[in-house]
PDB file of C-alpha atoms and ligand atoms in Angstrom:
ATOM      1  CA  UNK A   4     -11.108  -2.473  -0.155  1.00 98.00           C
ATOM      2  CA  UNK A   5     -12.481  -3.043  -3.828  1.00 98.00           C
ATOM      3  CA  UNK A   6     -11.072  -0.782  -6.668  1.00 98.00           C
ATOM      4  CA  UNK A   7     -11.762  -0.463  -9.848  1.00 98.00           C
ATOM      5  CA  UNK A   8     -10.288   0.243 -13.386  1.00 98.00           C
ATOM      6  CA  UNK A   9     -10.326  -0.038 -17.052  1.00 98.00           C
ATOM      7  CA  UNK A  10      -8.888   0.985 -20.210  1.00 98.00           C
ATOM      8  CA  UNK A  11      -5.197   0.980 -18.972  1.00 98.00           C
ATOM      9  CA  UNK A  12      -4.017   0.301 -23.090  1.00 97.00           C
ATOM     10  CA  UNK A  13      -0.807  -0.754 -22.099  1.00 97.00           C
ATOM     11  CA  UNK A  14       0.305   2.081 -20.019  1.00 96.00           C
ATOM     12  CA  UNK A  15       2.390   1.087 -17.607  1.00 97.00           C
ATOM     13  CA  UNK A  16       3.655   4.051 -15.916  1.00 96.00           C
ATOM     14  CA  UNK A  17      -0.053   5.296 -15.890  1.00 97.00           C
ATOM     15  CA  UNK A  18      -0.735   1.501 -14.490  1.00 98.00           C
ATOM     16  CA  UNK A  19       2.170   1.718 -11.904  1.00 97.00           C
ATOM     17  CA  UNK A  20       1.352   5.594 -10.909  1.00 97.00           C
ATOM     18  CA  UNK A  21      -1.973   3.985  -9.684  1.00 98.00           C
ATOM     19  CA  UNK A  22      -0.806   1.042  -8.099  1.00 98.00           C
ATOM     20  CA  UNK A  23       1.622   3.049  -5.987  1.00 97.00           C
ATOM     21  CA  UNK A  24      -1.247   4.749  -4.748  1.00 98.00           C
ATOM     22  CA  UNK A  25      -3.680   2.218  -3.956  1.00 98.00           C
ATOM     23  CA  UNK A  26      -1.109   0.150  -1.878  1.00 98.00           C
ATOM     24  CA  UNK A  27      -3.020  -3.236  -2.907  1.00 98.00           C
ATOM     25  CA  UNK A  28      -3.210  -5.753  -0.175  1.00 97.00           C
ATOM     26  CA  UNK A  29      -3.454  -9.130  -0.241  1.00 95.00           C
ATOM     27  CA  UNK A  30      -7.048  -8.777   1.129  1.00 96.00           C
ATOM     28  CA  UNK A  31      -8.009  -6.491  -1.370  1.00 98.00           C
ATOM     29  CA  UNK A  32      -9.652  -6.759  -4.988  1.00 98.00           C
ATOM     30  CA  UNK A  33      -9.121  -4.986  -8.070  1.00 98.00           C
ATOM     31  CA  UNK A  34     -11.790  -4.903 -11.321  1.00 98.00           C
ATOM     32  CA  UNK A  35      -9.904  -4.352 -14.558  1.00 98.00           C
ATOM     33  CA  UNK A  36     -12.897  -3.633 -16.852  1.00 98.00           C
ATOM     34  CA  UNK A  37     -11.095  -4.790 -20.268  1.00 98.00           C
ATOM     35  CA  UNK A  38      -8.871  -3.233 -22.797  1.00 98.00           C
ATOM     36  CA  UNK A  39      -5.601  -3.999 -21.017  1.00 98.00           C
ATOM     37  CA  UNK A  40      -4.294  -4.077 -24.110  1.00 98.00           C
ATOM     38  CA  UNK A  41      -2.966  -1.878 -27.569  1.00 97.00           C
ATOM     39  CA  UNK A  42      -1.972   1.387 -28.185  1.00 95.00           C
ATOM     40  CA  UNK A  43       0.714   1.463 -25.491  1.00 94.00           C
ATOM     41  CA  UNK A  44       3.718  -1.624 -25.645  1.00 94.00           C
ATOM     42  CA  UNK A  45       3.175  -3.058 -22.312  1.00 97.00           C
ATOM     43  CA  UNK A  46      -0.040  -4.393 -22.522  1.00 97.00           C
ATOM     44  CA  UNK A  47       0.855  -8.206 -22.667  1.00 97.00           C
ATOM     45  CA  UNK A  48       3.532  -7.427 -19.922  1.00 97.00           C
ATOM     46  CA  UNK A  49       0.506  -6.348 -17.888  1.00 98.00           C
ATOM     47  CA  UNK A  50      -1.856  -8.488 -18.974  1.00 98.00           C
ATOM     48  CA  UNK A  51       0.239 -11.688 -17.982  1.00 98.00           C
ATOM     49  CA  UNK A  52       0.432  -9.876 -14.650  1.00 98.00           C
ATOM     50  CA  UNK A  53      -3.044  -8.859 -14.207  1.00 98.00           C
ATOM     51  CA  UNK A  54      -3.960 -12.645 -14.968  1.00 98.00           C
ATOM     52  CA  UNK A  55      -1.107 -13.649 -12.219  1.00 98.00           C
ATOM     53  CA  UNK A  56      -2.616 -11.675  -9.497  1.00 97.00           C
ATOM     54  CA  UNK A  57      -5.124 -13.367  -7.257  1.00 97.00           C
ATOM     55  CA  UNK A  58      -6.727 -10.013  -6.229  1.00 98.00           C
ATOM     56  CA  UNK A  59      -7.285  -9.322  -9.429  1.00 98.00           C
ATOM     57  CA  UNK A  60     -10.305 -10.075 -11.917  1.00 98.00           C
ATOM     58  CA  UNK A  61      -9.774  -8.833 -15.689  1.00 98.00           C
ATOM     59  CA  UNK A  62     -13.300  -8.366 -17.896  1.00 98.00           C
ATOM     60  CA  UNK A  63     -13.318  -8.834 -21.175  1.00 98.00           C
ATOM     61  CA  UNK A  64     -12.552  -5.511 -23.580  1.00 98.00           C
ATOM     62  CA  UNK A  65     -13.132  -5.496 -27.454  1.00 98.00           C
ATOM     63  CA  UNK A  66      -9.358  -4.876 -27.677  1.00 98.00           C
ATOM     64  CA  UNK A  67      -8.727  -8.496 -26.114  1.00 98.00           C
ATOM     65  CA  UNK A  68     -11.777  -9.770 -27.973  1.00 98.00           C
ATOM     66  CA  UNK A  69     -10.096  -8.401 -31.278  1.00 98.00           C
ATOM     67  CA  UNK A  70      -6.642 -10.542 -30.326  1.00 97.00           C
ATOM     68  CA  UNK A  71      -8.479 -13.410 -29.181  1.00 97.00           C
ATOM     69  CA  UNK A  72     -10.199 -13.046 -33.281  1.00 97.00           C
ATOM     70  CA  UNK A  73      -6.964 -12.798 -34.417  1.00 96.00           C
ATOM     71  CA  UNK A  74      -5.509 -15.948 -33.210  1.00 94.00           C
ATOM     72  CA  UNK A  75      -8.377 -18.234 -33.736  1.00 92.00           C
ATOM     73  CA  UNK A  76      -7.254 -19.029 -36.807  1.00 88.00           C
ATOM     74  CA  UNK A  77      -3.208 -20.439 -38.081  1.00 92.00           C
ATOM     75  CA  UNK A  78      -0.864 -17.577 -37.647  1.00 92.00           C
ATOM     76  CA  UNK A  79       3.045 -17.324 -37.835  1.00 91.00           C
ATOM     77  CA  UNK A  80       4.453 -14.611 -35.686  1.00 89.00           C
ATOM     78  CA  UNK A  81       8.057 -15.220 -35.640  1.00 85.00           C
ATOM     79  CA  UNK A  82       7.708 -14.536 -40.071  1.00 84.00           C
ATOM     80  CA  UNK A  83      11.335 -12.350 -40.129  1.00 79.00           C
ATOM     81  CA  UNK A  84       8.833  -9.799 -42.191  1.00 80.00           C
ATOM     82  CA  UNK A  85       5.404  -9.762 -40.826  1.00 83.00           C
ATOM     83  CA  UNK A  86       3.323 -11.794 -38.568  1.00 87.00           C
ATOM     84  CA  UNK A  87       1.060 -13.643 -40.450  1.00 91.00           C
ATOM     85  CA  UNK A  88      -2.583 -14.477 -39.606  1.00 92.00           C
ATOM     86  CA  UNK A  89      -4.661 -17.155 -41.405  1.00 91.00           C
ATOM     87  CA  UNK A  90      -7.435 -14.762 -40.051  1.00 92.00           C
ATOM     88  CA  UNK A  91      -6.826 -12.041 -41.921  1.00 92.00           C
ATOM     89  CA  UNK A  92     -10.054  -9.674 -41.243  1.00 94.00           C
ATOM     90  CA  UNK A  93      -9.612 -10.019 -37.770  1.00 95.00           C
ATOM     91  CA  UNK A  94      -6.098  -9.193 -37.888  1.00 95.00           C
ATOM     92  CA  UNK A  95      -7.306  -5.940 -40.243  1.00 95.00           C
ATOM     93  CA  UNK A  96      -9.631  -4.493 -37.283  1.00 95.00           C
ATOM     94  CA  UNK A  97      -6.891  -4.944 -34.939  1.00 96.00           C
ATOM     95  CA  UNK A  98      -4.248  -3.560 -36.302  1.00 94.00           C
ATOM     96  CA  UNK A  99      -6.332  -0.442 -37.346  1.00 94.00           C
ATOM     97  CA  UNK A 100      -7.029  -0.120 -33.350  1.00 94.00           C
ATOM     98  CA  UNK A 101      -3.499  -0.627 -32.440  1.00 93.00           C
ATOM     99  CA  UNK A 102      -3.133  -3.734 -31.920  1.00 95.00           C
ATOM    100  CA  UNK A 103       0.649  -3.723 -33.579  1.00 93.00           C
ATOM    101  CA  UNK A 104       2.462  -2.792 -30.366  1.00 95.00           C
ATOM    102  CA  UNK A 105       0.309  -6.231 -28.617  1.00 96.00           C
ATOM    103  CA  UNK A 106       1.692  -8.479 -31.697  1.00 95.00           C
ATOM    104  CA  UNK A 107       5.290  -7.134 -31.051  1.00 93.00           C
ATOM    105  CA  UNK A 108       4.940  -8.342 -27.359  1.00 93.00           C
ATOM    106  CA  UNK A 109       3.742 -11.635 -27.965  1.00 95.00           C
ATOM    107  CA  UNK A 110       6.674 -11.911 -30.644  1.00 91.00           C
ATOM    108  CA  UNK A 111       9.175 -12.719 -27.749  1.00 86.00           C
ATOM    109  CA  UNK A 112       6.680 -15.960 -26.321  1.00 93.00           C
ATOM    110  CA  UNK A 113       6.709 -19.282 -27.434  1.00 92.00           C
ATOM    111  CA  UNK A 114       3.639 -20.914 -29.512  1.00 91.00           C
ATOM    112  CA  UNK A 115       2.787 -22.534 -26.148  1.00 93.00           C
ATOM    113  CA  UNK A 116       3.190 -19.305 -24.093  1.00 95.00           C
ATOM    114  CA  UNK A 117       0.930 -17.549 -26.470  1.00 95.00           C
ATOM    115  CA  UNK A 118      -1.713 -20.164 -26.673  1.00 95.00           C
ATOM    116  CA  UNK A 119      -1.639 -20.297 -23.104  1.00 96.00           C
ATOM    117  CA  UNK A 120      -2.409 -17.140 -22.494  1.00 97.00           C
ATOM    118  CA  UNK A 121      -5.117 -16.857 -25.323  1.00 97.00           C
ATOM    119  CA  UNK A 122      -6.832 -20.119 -23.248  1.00 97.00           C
ATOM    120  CA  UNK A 123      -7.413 -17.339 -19.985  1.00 98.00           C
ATOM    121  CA  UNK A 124      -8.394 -14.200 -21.962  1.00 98.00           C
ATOM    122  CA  UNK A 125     -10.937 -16.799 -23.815  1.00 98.00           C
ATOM    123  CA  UNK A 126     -12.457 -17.395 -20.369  1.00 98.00           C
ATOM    124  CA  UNK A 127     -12.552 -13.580 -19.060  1.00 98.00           C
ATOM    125  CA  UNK A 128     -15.942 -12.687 -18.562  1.00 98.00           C
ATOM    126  CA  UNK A 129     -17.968 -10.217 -19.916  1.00 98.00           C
ATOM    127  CA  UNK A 130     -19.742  -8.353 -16.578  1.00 98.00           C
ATOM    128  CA  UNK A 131     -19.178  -9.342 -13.166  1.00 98.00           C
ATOM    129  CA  UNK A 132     -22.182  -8.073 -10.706  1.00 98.00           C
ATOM    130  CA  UNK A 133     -20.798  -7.155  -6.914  1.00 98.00           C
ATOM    131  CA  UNK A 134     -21.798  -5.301  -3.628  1.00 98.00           C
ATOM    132  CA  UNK A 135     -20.070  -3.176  -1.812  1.00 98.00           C
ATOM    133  CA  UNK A 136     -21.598  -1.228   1.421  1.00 96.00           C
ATOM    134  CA  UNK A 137     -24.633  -2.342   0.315  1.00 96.00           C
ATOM    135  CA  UNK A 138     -24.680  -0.932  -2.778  1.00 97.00           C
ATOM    136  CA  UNK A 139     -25.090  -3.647  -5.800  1.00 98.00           C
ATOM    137  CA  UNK A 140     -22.515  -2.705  -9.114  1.00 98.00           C
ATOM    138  CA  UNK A 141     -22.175  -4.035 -12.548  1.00 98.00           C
ATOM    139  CA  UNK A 142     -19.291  -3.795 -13.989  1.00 98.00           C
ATOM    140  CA  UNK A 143     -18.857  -4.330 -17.920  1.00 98.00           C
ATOM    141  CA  UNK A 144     -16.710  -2.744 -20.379  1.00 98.00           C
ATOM    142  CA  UNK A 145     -18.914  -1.865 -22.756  1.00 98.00           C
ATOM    143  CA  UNK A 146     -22.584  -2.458 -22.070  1.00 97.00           C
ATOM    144  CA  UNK A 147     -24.027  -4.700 -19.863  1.00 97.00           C
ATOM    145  CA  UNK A 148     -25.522  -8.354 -21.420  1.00 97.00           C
ATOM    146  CA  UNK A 149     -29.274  -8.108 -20.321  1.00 96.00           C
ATOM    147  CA  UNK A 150     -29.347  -5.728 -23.517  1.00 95.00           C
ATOM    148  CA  UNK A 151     -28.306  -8.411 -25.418  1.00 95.00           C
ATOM    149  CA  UNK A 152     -31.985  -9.065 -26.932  1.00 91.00           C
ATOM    150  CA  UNK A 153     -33.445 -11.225 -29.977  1.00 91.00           C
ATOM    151  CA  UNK A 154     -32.784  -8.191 -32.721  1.00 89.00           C
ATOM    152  CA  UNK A 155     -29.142  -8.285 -31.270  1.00 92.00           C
ATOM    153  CA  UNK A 156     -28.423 -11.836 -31.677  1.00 92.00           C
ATOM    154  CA  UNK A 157     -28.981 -11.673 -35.630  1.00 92.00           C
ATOM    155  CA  UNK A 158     -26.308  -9.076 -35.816  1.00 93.00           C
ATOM    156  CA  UNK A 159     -23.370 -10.291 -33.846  1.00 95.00           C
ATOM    157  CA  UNK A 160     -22.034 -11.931 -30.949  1.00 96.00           C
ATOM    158  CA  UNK A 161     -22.816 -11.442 -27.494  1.00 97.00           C
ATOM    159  CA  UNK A 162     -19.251 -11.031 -26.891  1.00 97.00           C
ATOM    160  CA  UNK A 163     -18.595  -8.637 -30.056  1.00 97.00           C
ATOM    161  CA  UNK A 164     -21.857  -6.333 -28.349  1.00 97.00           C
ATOM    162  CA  UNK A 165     -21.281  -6.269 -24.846  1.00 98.00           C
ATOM    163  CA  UNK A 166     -17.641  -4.854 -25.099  1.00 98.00           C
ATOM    164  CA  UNK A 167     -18.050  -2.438 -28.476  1.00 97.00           C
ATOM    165  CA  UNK A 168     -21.528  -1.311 -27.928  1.00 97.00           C
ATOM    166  CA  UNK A 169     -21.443   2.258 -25.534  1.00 96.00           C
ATOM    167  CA  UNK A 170     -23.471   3.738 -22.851  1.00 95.00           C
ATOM    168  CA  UNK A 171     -24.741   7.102 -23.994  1.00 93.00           C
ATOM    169  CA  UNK A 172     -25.934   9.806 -20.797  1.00 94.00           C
ATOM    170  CA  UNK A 173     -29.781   8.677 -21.866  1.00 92.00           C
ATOM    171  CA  UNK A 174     -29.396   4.925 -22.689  1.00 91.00           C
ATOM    172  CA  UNK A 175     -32.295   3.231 -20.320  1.00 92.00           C
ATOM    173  CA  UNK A 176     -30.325   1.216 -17.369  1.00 93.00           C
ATOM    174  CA  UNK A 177     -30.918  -0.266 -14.384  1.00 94.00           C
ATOM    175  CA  UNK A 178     -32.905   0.975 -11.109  1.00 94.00           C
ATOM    176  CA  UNK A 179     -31.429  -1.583  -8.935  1.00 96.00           C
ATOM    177  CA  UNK A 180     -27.761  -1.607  -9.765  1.00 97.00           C
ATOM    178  CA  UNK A 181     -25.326   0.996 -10.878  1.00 98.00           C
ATOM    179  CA  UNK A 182     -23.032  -0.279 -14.122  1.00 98.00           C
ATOM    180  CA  UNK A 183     -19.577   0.779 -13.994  1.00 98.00           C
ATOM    181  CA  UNK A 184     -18.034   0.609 -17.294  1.00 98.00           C
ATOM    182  CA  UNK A 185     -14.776   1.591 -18.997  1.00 98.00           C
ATOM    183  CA  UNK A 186     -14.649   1.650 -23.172  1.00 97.00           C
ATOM    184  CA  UNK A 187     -15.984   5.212 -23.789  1.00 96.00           C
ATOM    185  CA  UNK A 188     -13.764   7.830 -22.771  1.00 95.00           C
ATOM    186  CA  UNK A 189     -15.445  10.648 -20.408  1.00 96.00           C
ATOM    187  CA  UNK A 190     -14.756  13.284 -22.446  1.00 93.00           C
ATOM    188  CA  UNK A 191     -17.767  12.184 -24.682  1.00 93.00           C
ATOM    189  CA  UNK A 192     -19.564  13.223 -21.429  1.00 95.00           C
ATOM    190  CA  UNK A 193     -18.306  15.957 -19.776  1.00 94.00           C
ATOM    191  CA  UNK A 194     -15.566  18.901 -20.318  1.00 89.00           C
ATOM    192  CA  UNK A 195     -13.186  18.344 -18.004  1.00 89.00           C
ATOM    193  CA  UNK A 196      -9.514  18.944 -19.868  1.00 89.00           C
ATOM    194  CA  UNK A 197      -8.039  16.445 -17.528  1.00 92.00           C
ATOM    195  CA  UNK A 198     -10.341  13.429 -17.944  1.00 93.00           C
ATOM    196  CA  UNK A 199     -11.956  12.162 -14.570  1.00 97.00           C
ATOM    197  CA  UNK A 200     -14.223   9.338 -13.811  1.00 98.00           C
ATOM    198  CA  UNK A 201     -18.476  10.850 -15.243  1.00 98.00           C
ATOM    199  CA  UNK A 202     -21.198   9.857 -13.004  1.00 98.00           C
ATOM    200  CA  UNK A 203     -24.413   9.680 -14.851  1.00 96.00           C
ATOM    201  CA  UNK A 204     -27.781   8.398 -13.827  1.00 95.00           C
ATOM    202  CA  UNK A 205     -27.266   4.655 -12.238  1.00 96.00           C
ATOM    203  CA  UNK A 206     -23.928   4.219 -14.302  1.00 97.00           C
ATOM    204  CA  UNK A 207     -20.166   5.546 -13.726  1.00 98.00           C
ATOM    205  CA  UNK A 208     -17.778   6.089 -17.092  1.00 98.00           C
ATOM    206  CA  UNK A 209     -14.199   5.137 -15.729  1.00 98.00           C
ATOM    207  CA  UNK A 210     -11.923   5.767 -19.142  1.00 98.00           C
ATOM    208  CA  UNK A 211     -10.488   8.875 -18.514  1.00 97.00           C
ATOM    209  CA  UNK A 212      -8.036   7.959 -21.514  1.00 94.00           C
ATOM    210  CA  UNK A 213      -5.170   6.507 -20.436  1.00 93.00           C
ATOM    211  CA  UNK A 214      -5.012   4.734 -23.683  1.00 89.00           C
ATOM    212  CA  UNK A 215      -5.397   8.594 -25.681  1.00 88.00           C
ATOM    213  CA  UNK A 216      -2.370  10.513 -23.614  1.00 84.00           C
ATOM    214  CA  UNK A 217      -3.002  14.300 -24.825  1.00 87.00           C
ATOM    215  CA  UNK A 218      -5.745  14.967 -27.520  1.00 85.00           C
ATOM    216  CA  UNK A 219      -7.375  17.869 -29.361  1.00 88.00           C
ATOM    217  CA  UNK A 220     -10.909  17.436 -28.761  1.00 85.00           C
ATOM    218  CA  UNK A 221     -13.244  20.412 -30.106  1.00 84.00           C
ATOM    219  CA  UNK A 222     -10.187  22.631 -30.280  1.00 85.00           C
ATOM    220  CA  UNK A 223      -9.625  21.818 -26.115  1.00 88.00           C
ATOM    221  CA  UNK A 224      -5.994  19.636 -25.020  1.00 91.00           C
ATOM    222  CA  UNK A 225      -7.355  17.108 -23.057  1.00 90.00           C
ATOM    223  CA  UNK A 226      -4.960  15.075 -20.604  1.00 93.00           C
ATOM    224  CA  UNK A 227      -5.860  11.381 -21.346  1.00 94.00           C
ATOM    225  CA  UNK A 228      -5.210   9.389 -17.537  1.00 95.00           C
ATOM    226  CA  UNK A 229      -5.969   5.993 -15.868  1.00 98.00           C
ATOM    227  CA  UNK A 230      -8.695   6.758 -13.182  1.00 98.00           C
ATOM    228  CA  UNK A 231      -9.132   4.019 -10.355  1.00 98.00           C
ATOM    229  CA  UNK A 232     -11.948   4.078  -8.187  1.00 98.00           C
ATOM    230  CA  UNK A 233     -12.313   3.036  -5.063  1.00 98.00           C
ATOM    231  CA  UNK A 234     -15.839   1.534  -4.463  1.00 98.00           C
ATOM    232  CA  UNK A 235     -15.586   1.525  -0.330  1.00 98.00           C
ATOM    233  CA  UNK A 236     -15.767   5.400   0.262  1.00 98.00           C
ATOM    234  CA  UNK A 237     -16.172   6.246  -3.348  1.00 98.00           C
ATOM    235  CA  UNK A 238     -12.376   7.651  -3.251  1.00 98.00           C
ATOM    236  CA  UNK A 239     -10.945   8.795  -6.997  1.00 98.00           C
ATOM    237  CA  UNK A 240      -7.128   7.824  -7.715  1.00 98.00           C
ATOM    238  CA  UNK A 241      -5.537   9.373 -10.676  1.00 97.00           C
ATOM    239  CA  UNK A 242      -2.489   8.365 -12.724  1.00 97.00           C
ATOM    240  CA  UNK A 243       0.230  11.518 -12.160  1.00 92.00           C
ATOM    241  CA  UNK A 244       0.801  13.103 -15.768  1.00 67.00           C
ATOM    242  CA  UNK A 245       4.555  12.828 -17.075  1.00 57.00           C
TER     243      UNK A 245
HETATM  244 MN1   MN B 308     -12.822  -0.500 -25.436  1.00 62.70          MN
END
């Protein structure tokens, strides 16, 4: 069976509430569509795990990309006061997305742990392209990399576009492959108060929040989740709420 998932943002009962659903075997595969990572503290804990498991493929998320910015310069973490980055812009963006609760998990790795690990989410890729039944997927987390054109390339990074750019309900895909993606979370597309996985036109939004928890959105609480979908038989698996 092949599942996939995104956007967990460090959630590990969310993350474990799934997983004790699914029942993954050993002859099974699980997509991770990025953003493992911030806002909730496990997110290195499950990272490190996620990268462990040979079932398992992890894509690339801007909230990885932003780490991966952060340490590509000097940087102290053990400082008794704050963790200090020679790259200090990057380390701006990413604390200002929550990347504070990821810093205090790598604080308890070695330098060689944590470069380590920054080697394998440097090599993630950024879409992954797979059949099932038949039926040929992309998955990316934020938009997929044939959009990457020439006007693109003098703004930024393929990298920096494929996982912060967003698929809107209209934006032109493909006809012969349907693009699963995570990044966006479904409540910018439909107005269901507990988030579940949007199906659009040749593309499926799978962040149904699990990184957001409970939000007012346009005066509605909405019940943030991690959504896991099974490509096989198309079955939906939802985090339980606490
Ligand atoms: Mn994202």
């Amino acid at each position: 069976m092949i599942y996939v998932l995104s956007d967990i943002h460090g959630n590990k009962q969310a993350f474990d509430s799934v997983m004790k659903q699914i029942d993954l075997q050993p002859g099974d595969h699980l997509y991770v569509i990025g953003d493992v990572i911030d806002r909730g503290e496990h997110g290195i804990e499950l990272l490190k795990q996620l990268l462990s498991m040979e079932n398992a493929t992890v894509l690339l998320g801007n909230h990885e990309l932003m780490m991966l910015n952060t340490f590509s310069g000097e940087y102290d973490l053990h400082d008794p006061f704050f963790p200090i980055f020679a790259n200090r812009s990057a380390w701006k963006d990413w604390r200002h997305n929550g990347g504070w609760v990821t810093v205090n998990g790598l604080q308890g790795m070695s330098q060689s742990e944590i470069e380590s690990l920054m080697a394998k989410v440097n090599a993630l890729p950024l879409s992954v392209q797979i059949v099932v039944n038949e039926t040929p997927y992309e998955l990316v987390h934020g938009i997929p990399p044939d959009f990457y054109d020439e006007a693109w390339k003098w703004k930024t990074s393929k990298r920096e576009f494929c996982t912060w750019e967003r698929i809107e309900p209209e934006t032109p895909l493909f006809a012969d492959r349907t693009v699963i993606f995570g990044h966006t979370p479904t409540c910018f597309y439909q107005s269901n108060e507990d988030l579940s996985i949007w199906y659009g036109d040749n593309r499926i939004g799978i962040d149904c929040g699990s990184g957001l928890g409970q939000v007012h959105y346009h005066g509605t609480l909405l019940h943030g989740r991690l959504a896991c979908l099974r490509l096989d038989d198309g079955k939906e698996f939802y985090s339980e709420t606490e």
